[in-house]
PDB file of C-alpha atoms and ligand atoms in Angstrom:
ATOM      1  CA  MET A   1      -9.770  21.635   1.408  1.00 49.00           C
ATOM      2  CA  PRO A   2      -5.828  22.462   0.980  1.00 53.00           C
ATOM      3  CA  VAL A   3      -4.766  21.341  -2.410  1.00 64.00           C
ATOM      4  CA  LEU A   4      -1.613  19.204  -2.558  1.00 78.00           C
ATOM      5  CA  SER A   5       1.406  21.476  -3.787  1.00 79.00           C
ATOM      6  CA  SER A   6       4.326  19.795  -5.262  1.00 76.00           C
ATOM      7  CA  CYS A   7       6.808  22.481  -3.818  1.00 72.00           C
ATOM      8  CA  GLU A   8       5.404  21.960  -0.279  1.00 77.00           C
ATOM      9  CA  ILE A   9       5.828  18.238  -0.422  1.00 80.00           C
ATOM     10  CA  GLN A  10       9.088  18.278  -2.107  1.00 79.00           C
ATOM     11  CA  ASP A  11      10.633  20.857  -0.019  1.00 79.00           C
ATOM     12  CA  ASN A  12       9.599  19.083   3.346  1.00 82.00           C
ATOM     13  CA  LEU A  13      10.508  15.462   2.073  1.00 86.00           C
ATOM     14  CA  LYS A  14      14.276  15.133   2.756  1.00 87.00           C
ATOM     15  CA  THR A  15      14.313  11.537   1.526  1.00 93.00           C
ATOM     16  CA  SER A  16      17.113   9.981  -0.320  1.00 92.00           C
ATOM     17  CA  LEU A  17      15.296   8.456  -3.389  1.00 96.00           C
ATOM     18  CA  VAL A  18      11.507   8.397  -3.110  1.00 96.00           C
ATOM     19  CA  GLY A  19       9.962  11.877  -3.917  1.00 95.00           C
ATOM     20  CA  ARG A  20      13.337  13.201  -5.734  1.00 91.00           C
ATOM     21  CA  LYS A  21      10.719  14.153  -8.280  1.00 93.00           C
ATOM     22  CA  VAL A  22       7.081  14.832  -7.232  1.00 95.00           C
ATOM     23  CA  ILE A  23       4.491  15.685 -10.060  1.00 95.00           C
ATOM     24  CA  VAL A  24       1.143  16.783  -8.605  1.00 95.00           C
ATOM     25  CA  LEU A  25      -1.934  16.547 -11.174  1.00 96.00           C
ATOM     26  CA  GLU A  26      -5.299  17.690 -10.683  1.00 95.00           C
ATOM     27  CA  ARG A  27      -7.330  14.910 -12.571  1.00 95.00           C
ATOM     28  CA  VAL A  28      -6.095  11.961 -14.353  1.00 97.00           C
ATOM     29  CA  SER A  29      -7.392   8.655 -15.543  1.00 97.00           C
ATOM     30  CA  SER A  30      -5.139   6.802 -13.155  1.00 98.00           C
ATOM     31  CA  THR A  31      -1.708   7.886 -11.780  1.00 98.00           C
ATOM     32  CA  GLN A  32      -0.603   4.366 -12.907  1.00 98.00           C
ATOM     33  CA  ASP A  33      -0.971   5.403 -16.520  1.00 98.00           C
ATOM     34  CA  ILE A  34       0.747   8.753 -16.145  1.00 98.00           C
ATOM     35  CA  ALA A  35       3.803   6.853 -14.280  1.00 98.00           C
ATOM     36  CA  ARG A  36       4.064   4.447 -17.202  1.00 98.00           C
ATOM     37  CA  GLU A  37       4.033   7.228 -19.678  1.00 98.00           C
ATOM     38  CA  LEU A  38       6.858   8.707 -17.669  1.00 97.00           C
ATOM     39  CA  VAL A  39       8.832   5.346 -17.499  1.00 97.00           C
ATOM     40  CA  GLU A  40       8.669   5.245 -21.292  1.00 96.00           C
ATOM     41  CA  LYS A  41      10.425   8.725 -21.012  1.00 96.00           C
ATOM     42  CA  ASN A  42      12.952   7.208 -18.700  1.00 95.00           C
ATOM     43  CA  ALA A  43      11.713   8.985 -15.612  1.00 96.00           C
ATOM     44  CA  PRO A  44      14.047   8.272 -12.641  1.00 96.00           C
ATOM     45  CA  GLY A  45      13.634   5.715  -9.766  1.00 97.00           C
ATOM     46  CA  GLY A  46      11.833   7.578  -6.988  1.00 97.00           C
ATOM     47  CA  THR A  47       9.514   9.794  -9.299  1.00 97.00           C
ATOM     48  CA  VAL A  48       6.182  10.305  -7.762  1.00 97.00           C
ATOM     49  CA  VAL A  49       2.743  10.992  -9.348  1.00 97.00           C
ATOM     50  CA  LEU A  50       0.112  12.364  -7.077  1.00 97.00           C
ATOM     51  CA  ALA A  51      -3.280  13.363  -8.105  1.00 97.00           C
ATOM     52  CA  GLU A  52      -6.358  15.134  -6.646  1.00 96.00           C
ATOM     53  CA  VAL A  53      -8.778  12.580  -8.318  1.00 95.00           C
ATOM     54  CA  GLN A  54      -8.918   9.652 -10.828  1.00 97.00           C
ATOM     55  CA  SER A  55     -11.536   8.715 -13.205  1.00 96.00           C
ATOM     56  CA  GLN A  56     -10.364   5.077 -13.812  1.00 97.00           C
ATOM     57  CA  GLY A  57      -8.693   4.321 -10.402  1.00 97.00           C
ATOM     58  CA  ARG A  58      -7.781   0.860 -10.405  1.00 97.00           C
ATOM     59  CA  GLY A  59      -7.185  -1.896  -7.752  1.00 97.00           C
ATOM     60  CA  ARG A  60      -6.112  -5.401  -7.700  1.00 94.00           C
ATOM     61  CA  HIS A  61      -7.933  -8.089  -9.588  1.00 90.00           C
ATOM     62  CA  GLY A  62      -9.381  -5.781 -12.174  1.00 91.00           C
ATOM     63  CA  ARG A  63     -11.536  -3.789  -9.212  1.00 94.00           C
ATOM     64  CA  ARG A  64     -11.908  -0.202  -9.358  1.00 96.00           C
ATOM     65  CA  TRP A  65     -10.511   2.052  -6.819  1.00 97.00           C
ATOM     66  CA  TYR A  66     -12.967   4.909  -5.880  1.00 94.00           C
ATOM     67  CA  SER A  67     -11.918   8.054  -4.130  1.00 90.00           C
ATOM     68  CA  THR A  68     -13.396  11.601  -3.788  1.00 91.00           C
ATOM     69  CA  ALA A  69     -11.915  14.487  -5.293  1.00 93.00           C
ATOM     70  CA  GLY A  70      -9.532  16.429  -3.091  1.00 94.00           C
ATOM     71  CA  LEU A  71      -9.967  14.128  -0.086  1.00 96.00           C
ATOM     72  CA  ASP A  72      -7.507  11.206  -0.442  1.00 96.00           C
ATOM     73  CA  LEU A  73      -3.911  10.039  -1.003  1.00 98.00           C
ATOM     74  CA  LEU A  74      -3.614   8.768  -4.921  1.00 98.00           C
ATOM     75  CA  ALA A  75      -0.038   8.148  -5.739  1.00 98.00           C
ATOM     76  CA  SER A  76       2.199   6.206  -8.061  1.00 98.00           C
ATOM     77  CA  VAL A  77       5.807   5.675  -7.314  1.00 98.00           C
ATOM     78  CA  ILE A  78       8.235   4.526 -10.085  1.00 98.00           C
ATOM     79  CA  LEU A  79      10.674   2.126  -8.631  1.00 97.00           C
ATOM     80  CA  TYR A  80      13.533   0.092 -10.387  1.00 95.00           C
ATOM     81  CA  PRO A  81      14.253  -2.864  -7.956  1.00 91.00           C
ATOM     82  CA  ARG A  82      16.985  -5.343  -8.454  1.00 84.00           C
ATOM     83  CA  PHE A  83      14.415  -8.126  -7.615  1.00 75.00           C
ATOM     84  CA  SER A  84      11.154  -8.974  -9.426  1.00 73.00           C
ATOM     85  CA  ASN A  85       8.702 -10.237  -6.541  1.00 90.00           C
ATOM     86  CA  LEU A  86       5.814  -8.121  -6.517  1.00 93.00           C
ATOM     87  CA  THR A  87       4.432  -9.428  -3.198  1.00 94.00           C
ATOM     88  CA  VAL A  88       7.622  -8.327  -1.230  1.00 96.00           C
ATOM     89  CA  VAL A  89       7.213  -4.930  -2.586  1.00 96.00           C
ATOM     90  CA  SER A  90       3.660  -4.748  -1.751  1.00 96.00           C
ATOM     91  CA  LEU A  91       4.135  -5.878   1.801  1.00 97.00           C
ATOM     92  CA  THR A  92       7.159  -3.416   2.122  1.00 97.00           C
ATOM     93  CA  LEU A  93       4.986  -0.600   1.156  1.00 98.00           C
ATOM     94  CA  GLY A  94       2.126  -1.570   3.355  1.00 98.00           C
ATOM     95  CA  VAL A  95       4.541  -1.809   6.221  1.00 98.00           C
ATOM     96  CA  ALA A  96       5.528   1.756   5.400  1.00 98.00           C
ATOM     97  CA  ILE A  97       1.875   3.083   5.198  1.00 98.00           C
ATOM     98  CA  ALA A  98       0.844   1.394   8.286  1.00 98.00           C
ATOM     99  CA  ILE A  99       3.709   3.126  10.056  1.00 98.00           C
ATOM    100  CA  ALA A 100       3.072   6.372   8.473  1.00 98.00           C
ATOM    101  CA  ILE A 101      -0.622   6.372   9.707  1.00 98.00           C
ATOM    102  CA  ARG A 102       0.561   5.199  13.188  1.00 98.00           C
ATOM    103  CA  ASN A 103       3.277   8.160  13.479  1.00 98.00           C
ATOM    104  CA  PHE A 104       0.747  10.515  11.982  1.00 97.00           C
ATOM    105  CA  THR A 105      -2.488   9.674  13.532  1.00 98.00           C
ATOM    106  CA  GLY A 106      -1.718   7.828  16.505  1.00 97.00           C
ATOM    107  CA  ILE A 107      -4.188   4.940  15.391  1.00 97.00           C
ATOM    108  CA  ARG A 108      -3.113   1.268  15.402  1.00 97.00           C
ATOM    109  CA  ALA A 109      -2.802   0.480  11.573  1.00 98.00           C
ATOM    110  CA  PHE A 110      -2.129  -3.115  10.542  1.00 98.00           C
ATOM    111  CA  VAL A 111      -0.996  -4.626   7.507  1.00 98.00           C
ATOM    112  CA  LYS A 112      -3.538  -7.094   5.992  1.00 97.00           C
ATOM    113  CA  TRP A 113      -1.080  -9.380   3.669  1.00 97.00           C
ATOM    114  CA  PRO A 114      -0.472  -9.001   0.801  1.00 96.00           C
ATOM    115  CA  ASN A 115      -1.485  -5.526   0.029  1.00 95.00           C
ATOM    116  CA  ASP A 116      -4.051  -3.721   2.325  1.00 97.00           C
ATOM    117  CA  VAL A 117      -3.774  -1.555   5.354  1.00 98.00           C
ATOM    118  CA  ILE A 118      -6.521  -1.971   7.979  1.00 97.00           C
ATOM    119  CA  VAL A 119      -7.712   0.093  11.044  1.00 97.00           C
ATOM    120  CA  HIS A 120     -10.530  -1.746  13.281  1.00 95.00           C
ATOM    121  CA  ASP A 121     -10.920  -4.251  10.655  1.00 93.00           C
ATOM    122  CA  LYS A 122     -11.730  -1.936   7.752  1.00 96.00           C
ATOM    123  CA  LYS A 123      -9.647  -1.219   4.716  1.00 97.00           C
ATOM    124  CA  VAL A 124      -8.277   2.227   4.588  1.00 98.00           C
ATOM    125  CA  ALA A 125      -5.173   1.752   2.000  1.00 98.00           C
ATOM    126  CA  GLY A 126      -4.287  -0.687  -0.533  1.00 98.00           C
ATOM    127  CA  VAL A 127      -1.231  -1.162  -2.672  1.00 98.00           C
ATOM    128  CA  LEU A 128      -1.073  -2.212  -6.372  1.00 98.00           C
ATOM    129  CA  ALA A 129       2.249  -3.319  -7.951  1.00 96.00           C
ATOM    130  CA  GLU A 130       2.471  -3.362 -11.565  1.00 96.00           C
ATOM    131  CA  ARG A 131       5.470  -3.887 -13.978  1.00 95.00           C
ATOM    132  CA  ALA A 132       6.530  -1.547 -16.641  1.00 94.00           C
ATOM    133  CA  GLY A 133       9.286  -2.768 -18.782  1.00 91.00           C
ATOM    134  CA  THR A 134      12.190  -2.902 -16.023  1.00 90.00           C
ATOM    135  CA  SER A 135      10.306  -0.814 -13.532  1.00 95.00           C
ATOM    136  CA  LEU A 136       7.836  -1.462 -11.069  1.00 96.00           C
ATOM    137  CA  ILE A 137       4.903   1.121 -10.469  1.00 97.00           C
ATOM    138  CA  ALA A 138       3.746   1.002  -7.002  1.00 98.00           C
ATOM    139  CA  GLY A 139       0.191   2.419  -6.936  1.00 98.00           C
ATOM    140  CA  ILE A 140      -0.860   3.576  -3.349  1.00 98.00           C
ATOM    141  CA  GLY A 141      -4.466   4.563  -2.517  1.00 98.00           C
ATOM    142  CA  ILE A 142      -5.274   5.717   1.149  1.00 98.00           C
ATOM    143  CA  ASN A 143      -8.654   7.011   2.224  1.00 98.00           C
ATOM    144  CA  VAL A 144      -7.715  10.211   4.173  1.00 98.00           C
ATOM    145  CA  ASN A 145     -10.575  12.489   4.492  1.00 97.00           C
ATOM    146  CA  GLN A 146     -13.276  10.688   2.668  1.00 96.00           C
ATOM    147  CA  VAL A 147     -16.527  10.105   4.694  1.00 96.00           C
ATOM    148  CA  GLU A 148     -18.546   8.485   1.886  1.00 95.00           C
ATOM    149  CA  PHE A 149     -17.723   5.129   0.265  1.00 95.00           C
ATOM    150  CA  HIS A 150     -18.901   3.711  -2.944  1.00 94.00           C
ATOM    151  CA  GLU A 151     -21.805   1.259  -2.353  1.00 94.00           C
ATOM    152  CA  SER A 152     -19.363  -1.673  -3.434  1.00 92.00           C
ATOM    153  CA  VAL A 153     -17.051  -1.098  -0.451  1.00 93.00           C
ATOM    154  CA  ALA A 154     -19.271   0.527   1.841  1.00 90.00           C
ATOM    155  CA  GLY A 155     -19.295  -2.210   4.664  1.00 91.00           C
ATOM    156  CA  SER A 156     -15.465  -2.802   4.247  1.00 94.00           C
ATOM    157  CA  ALA A 157     -13.727   0.482   3.796  1.00 96.00           C
ATOM    158  CA  SER A 158     -13.000   3.528   6.057  1.00 97.00           C
ATOM    159  CA  SER A 159     -10.727   6.477   6.300  1.00 98.00           C
ATOM    160  CA  LEU A 160      -8.342   8.098   8.366  1.00 98.00           C
ATOM    161  CA  LEU A 161     -10.898  10.831   9.427  1.00 98.00           C
ATOM    162  CA  VAL A 162     -13.666   8.225  10.044  1.00 98.00           C
ATOM    163  CA  GLU A 163     -11.340   6.267  12.385  1.00 97.00           C
ATOM    164  CA  THR A 164      -9.721   9.241  14.266  1.00 97.00           C
ATOM    165  CA  GLY A 165     -12.557  11.713  13.961  1.00 97.00           C
ATOM    166  CA  LYS A 166     -10.093  14.439  12.874  1.00 96.00           C
ATOM    167  CA  GLU A 167      -9.326  16.133   9.533  1.00 97.00           C
ATOM    168  CA  VAL A 168      -5.710  15.186   8.352  1.00 97.00           C
ATOM    169  CA  ASP A 169      -3.500  17.589   6.578  1.00 95.00           C
ATOM    170  CA  ARG A 170      -2.973  15.733   3.403  1.00 95.00           C
ATOM    171  CA  ALA A 171       0.074  17.535   2.283  1.00 93.00           C
ATOM    172  CA  SER A 172       1.998  16.884   5.616  1.00 94.00           C
ATOM    173  CA  PHE A 173       0.676  13.410   5.847  1.00 96.00           C
ATOM    174  CA  THR A 174       1.630  12.769   2.275  1.00 96.00           C
ATOM    175  CA  CYS A 175       5.354  13.718   3.164  1.00 95.00           C
ATOM    176  CA  GLU A 176       5.283  11.263   6.108  1.00 96.00           C
ATOM    177  CA  VAL A 177       4.092   8.514   3.772  1.00 97.00           C
ATOM    178  CA  LEU A 178       6.714   9.118   1.244  1.00 97.00           C
ATOM    179  CA  ARG A 179       9.357   9.263   3.961  1.00 97.00           C
ATOM    180  CA  GLN A 180       8.294   5.938   5.193  1.00 98.00           C
ATOM    181  CA  ILE A 181       8.264   4.415   1.820  1.00 98.00           C
ATOM    182  CA  ASP A 182      11.735   5.715   1.096  1.00 98.00           C
ATOM    183  CA  ARG A 183      12.886   4.227   4.533  1.00 98.00           C
ATOM    184  CA  TYR A 184      11.440   0.907   3.953  1.00 98.00           C
ATOM    185  CA  TYR A 185      12.195   0.676   0.240  1.00 97.00           C
ATOM    186  CA  LEU A 186      15.951   1.254   0.875  1.00 96.00           C
ATOM    187  CA  MET A 187      15.790  -1.109   3.729  1.00 97.00           C
ATOM    188  CA  LEU A 188      14.478  -3.866   1.280  1.00 96.00           C
ATOM    189  CA  ARG A 189      17.266  -2.914  -1.250  1.00 95.00           C
ATOM    190  CA  GLY A 190      19.929  -2.532   1.066  1.00 94.00           C
ATOM    191  CA  GLU A 191      19.566  -5.458   3.257  1.00 95.00           C
ATOM    192  CA  GLY A 192      16.712  -7.649   1.554  1.00 95.00           C
ATOM    193  CA  PHE A 193      13.325  -8.578   2.873  1.00 96.00           C
ATOM    194  CA  SER A 194      14.634  -9.865   6.421  1.00 96.00           C
ATOM    195  CA  PRO A 195      14.511  -6.653   8.490  1.00 97.00           C
ATOM    196  CA  VAL A 196      11.220  -5.558   6.748  1.00 97.00           C
ATOM    197  CA  ARG A 197       9.637  -9.230   7.380  1.00 97.00           C
ATOM    198  CA  GLU A 198      10.397  -8.680  11.139  1.00 97.00           C
ATOM    199  CA  GLU A 199       8.520  -5.415  11.352  1.00 97.00           C
ATOM    200  CA  LEU A 200       5.795  -6.930   9.327  1.00 97.00           C
ATOM    201  CA  LYS A 201       5.407  -9.742  12.053  1.00 95.00           C
ATOM    202  CA  HIS A 202       4.593  -6.855  14.645  1.00 95.00           C
ATOM    203  CA  LEU A 203       2.209  -5.164  12.227  1.00 97.00           C
ATOM    204  CA  SER A 204       0.274  -8.192  10.629  1.00 97.00           C
ATOM    205  CA  SER A 205      -3.308  -8.478  11.016  1.00 96.00           C
ATOM    206  CA  VAL A 206      -3.196 -12.161   9.926  1.00 96.00           C
ATOM    207  CA  LEU A 207      -0.461 -14.028  11.525  1.00 96.00           C
ATOM    208  CA  GLY A 208      -1.340 -16.224  14.352  1.00 95.00           C
ATOM    209  CA  GLY A 209      -5.294 -15.988  13.421  1.00 95.00           C
ATOM    210  CA  GLN A 210      -7.399 -18.612  11.628  1.00 96.00           C
ATOM    211  CA  VAL A 211      -7.699 -17.472   7.985  1.00 96.00           C
ATOM    212  CA  ALA A 212      -9.260 -18.614   4.503  1.00 96.00           C
ATOM    213  CA  VAL A 213      -7.005 -17.552   1.756  1.00 96.00           C
ATOM    214  CA  PHE A 214      -8.225 -17.531  -1.726  1.00 95.00           C
ATOM    215  CA  PHE A 215      -5.720 -18.091  -4.595  1.00 93.00           C
ATOM    216  CA  ASN A 216      -6.037 -19.619  -8.118  1.00 90.00           C
ATOM    217  CA  GLY A 217      -9.711 -20.617  -7.566  1.00 92.00           C
ATOM    218  CA  LYS A 218      -8.723 -22.718  -4.415  1.00 94.00           C
ATOM    219  CA  THR A 219      -9.285 -21.821  -0.795  1.00 96.00           C
ATOM    220  CA  VAL A 220      -6.736 -22.892   1.893  1.00 96.00           C
ATOM    221  CA  ARG A 221      -8.082 -22.764   5.476  1.00 96.00           C
ATOM    222  CA  GLY A 222      -6.086 -22.936   8.788  1.00 96.00           C
ATOM    223  CA  GLN A 223      -3.641 -20.949  10.906  1.00 96.00           C
ATOM    224  CA  ALA A 224      -1.410 -18.194   9.556  1.00 97.00           C
ATOM    225  CA  ILE A 225       1.977 -18.885  10.854  1.00 96.00           C
ATOM    226  CA  ASP A 226       4.419 -16.857   8.947  1.00 97.00           C
ATOM    227  CA  VAL A 227       5.424 -15.023   5.911  1.00 97.00           C
ATOM    228  CA  ASP A 228       8.349 -16.356   4.272  1.00 97.00           C
ATOM    229  CA  GLU A 229      11.285 -14.841   2.621  1.00 95.00           C
ATOM    230  CA  SER A 230       9.381 -14.683  -0.795  1.00 96.00           C
ATOM    231  CA  GLY A 231       6.387 -12.854   0.939  1.00 97.00           C
ATOM    232  CA  ALA A 232       4.493 -15.996   0.652  1.00 97.00           C
ATOM    233  CA  LEU A 233       1.719 -16.650   3.518  1.00 97.00           C
ATOM    234  CA  VAL A 234       2.372 -20.068   5.148  1.00 98.00           C
ATOM    235  CA  VAL A 235      -0.861 -21.497   6.579  1.00 97.00           C
ATOM    236  CA  ARG A 236      -0.770 -24.724   8.938  1.00 97.00           C
ATOM    237  CA  VAL A 237      -3.861 -26.588   7.455  1.00 95.00           C
ATOM    238  CA  ASP A 238      -5.893 -28.988   9.705  1.00 86.00           C
ATOM    239  CA  ASN A 239      -3.827 -32.074   8.975  1.00 90.00           C
ATOM    240  CA  GLY A 240      -0.827 -30.115  10.389  1.00 91.00           C
ATOM    241  CA  LEU A 241       0.851 -29.561   6.917  1.00 96.00           C
ATOM    242  CA  HIS A 242       2.268 -26.061   6.203  1.00 97.00           C
ATOM    243  CA  VAL A 243       0.896 -24.749   2.877  1.00 96.00           C
ATOM    244  CA  ARG A 244       2.704 -21.727   1.187  1.00 96.00           C
ATOM    245  CA  VAL A 245       0.274 -19.271  -0.754  1.00 96.00           C
ATOM    246  CA  PRO A 246       2.419 -16.737  -2.933  1.00 94.00           C
ATOM    247  CA  THR A 247      -0.254 -14.189  -3.259  1.00 92.00           C
ATOM    248  CA  GLY A 248      -4.151 -14.138  -2.750  1.00 93.00           C
ATOM    249  CA  GLU A 249      -6.923 -12.511  -0.670  1.00 93.00           C
ATOM    250  CA  VAL A 250      -7.397 -13.384   3.136  1.00 94.00           C
ATOM    251  CA  LYS A 251     -10.564 -13.677   5.372  1.00 92.00           C
ATOM    252  CA  GLY A 252      -9.984 -13.770   9.254  1.00 84.00           C
ATOM    253  CA  GLY A 253      -7.035 -13.138  11.242  1.00 77.00           C
ATOM    254  CA  THR A 254      -6.444 -11.708  14.538  1.00 74.00           C
ATOM    255  CA  ARG A 255      -6.785  -7.972  14.690  1.00 64.00           C
ATOM    256  CA  GLY A 256      -7.972  -4.979  12.901  1.00 50.00           C
TER     257      GLY A 256
HETATM  258  C1  LIG B   1      -5.843  -2.472  -4.180  1.00 66.73           C
HETATM  259  O1  LIG B   1      -6.322  -2.098  -2.831  1.00 66.73           O
HETATM  260  O2  LIG B   1      -6.809  -3.264  -4.803  1.00 66.73           O
HETATM  261  C2  LIG B   1      -4.971  -1.547  -4.392  1.00 66.73           C
HETATM  262  C3  LIG B   1      -5.531   0.103  -4.846  1.00 66.73           C
HETATM  263  C4  LIG B   1      -4.642   0.929  -5.432  1.00 66.73           C
HETATM  264  C5  LIG B   1      -5.292   2.306  -5.614  1.00 66.73           C
HETATM  265  C6  LIG B   1      -4.213   3.189  -6.030  1.00 66.73           C
HETATM  266  S1  LIG B   1      -4.725   4.983  -6.047  1.00 66.73           S
HETATM  267  C7  LIG B   1      -3.258   5.309  -6.862  1.00 66.73           C
HETATM  268  C8  LIG B   1      -2.917   4.305  -8.051  1.00 66.73           C
HETATM  269  N1  LIG B   1      -3.689   4.551  -9.223  1.00 66.73           N
HETATM  270  C9  LIG B   1      -4.499   3.604  -9.386  1.00 66.73           C
HETATM  271  O3  LIG B   1      -5.367   3.415 -10.455  1.00 66.73           O
HETATM  272  N2  LIG B   1      -4.547   2.679  -8.538  1.00 66.73           N
HETATM  273  C10 LIG B   1      -3.549   3.011  -7.427  1.00 66.73           C
END
């Protein structure tokens, strides 16, 4: 299995911001922890930390993020956004990852609000946005060439290899992911969420469908009709009222 190389990735990138500095490590607790240490040492925006394997990979809601050594894409990107809305950044990166998967493999990847990327209704990638001082550390986990999944996610997770039947060249794919993150993050920074949101509407797995959204111990059920300018999911509930859910977890939707 080819090992990710920092030179190979950096030389092929040609991005403006994301990947100006790329650090590739073998085994870490979590790339998020390494990125946090780099922020404390004033690492510039756009710095990317990649690892071959994590012993303490984490996902949202305190969950673990499982990966297989040398088979996945595990990255943390240090950003200094002018705004502080984590959902908007997660959605922007979700759009970038879905586009990168489409460009690279030809499969139809969708963004599952607020932070997942799915293929054939299975999760292939997730985004974890965490604050560190004035920075935001965007953690990205993509199941690339993994074929076995931890029992806790065995029914709901998949990988690009499983979905396409073809092994993916991780170094080239990583370049494509970082290029798309650069493109969409700069779009967000320069023009705000509107143009990203338009793209999201075409890539969303939930908009138009019947959903149950879990947030703060409550469940909102109805039709997902929009993602607003703050990244909130707008749900038309049974009495016709529109309920905005700022973040949460969704079941249901239109496609996968
Ligand atoms: C989620 O879907 O819950 C988010 C998963 C994010 C996982 C990535 S892997 C790289 C980075 N380091 C971590 O510990 N987590 C993120």
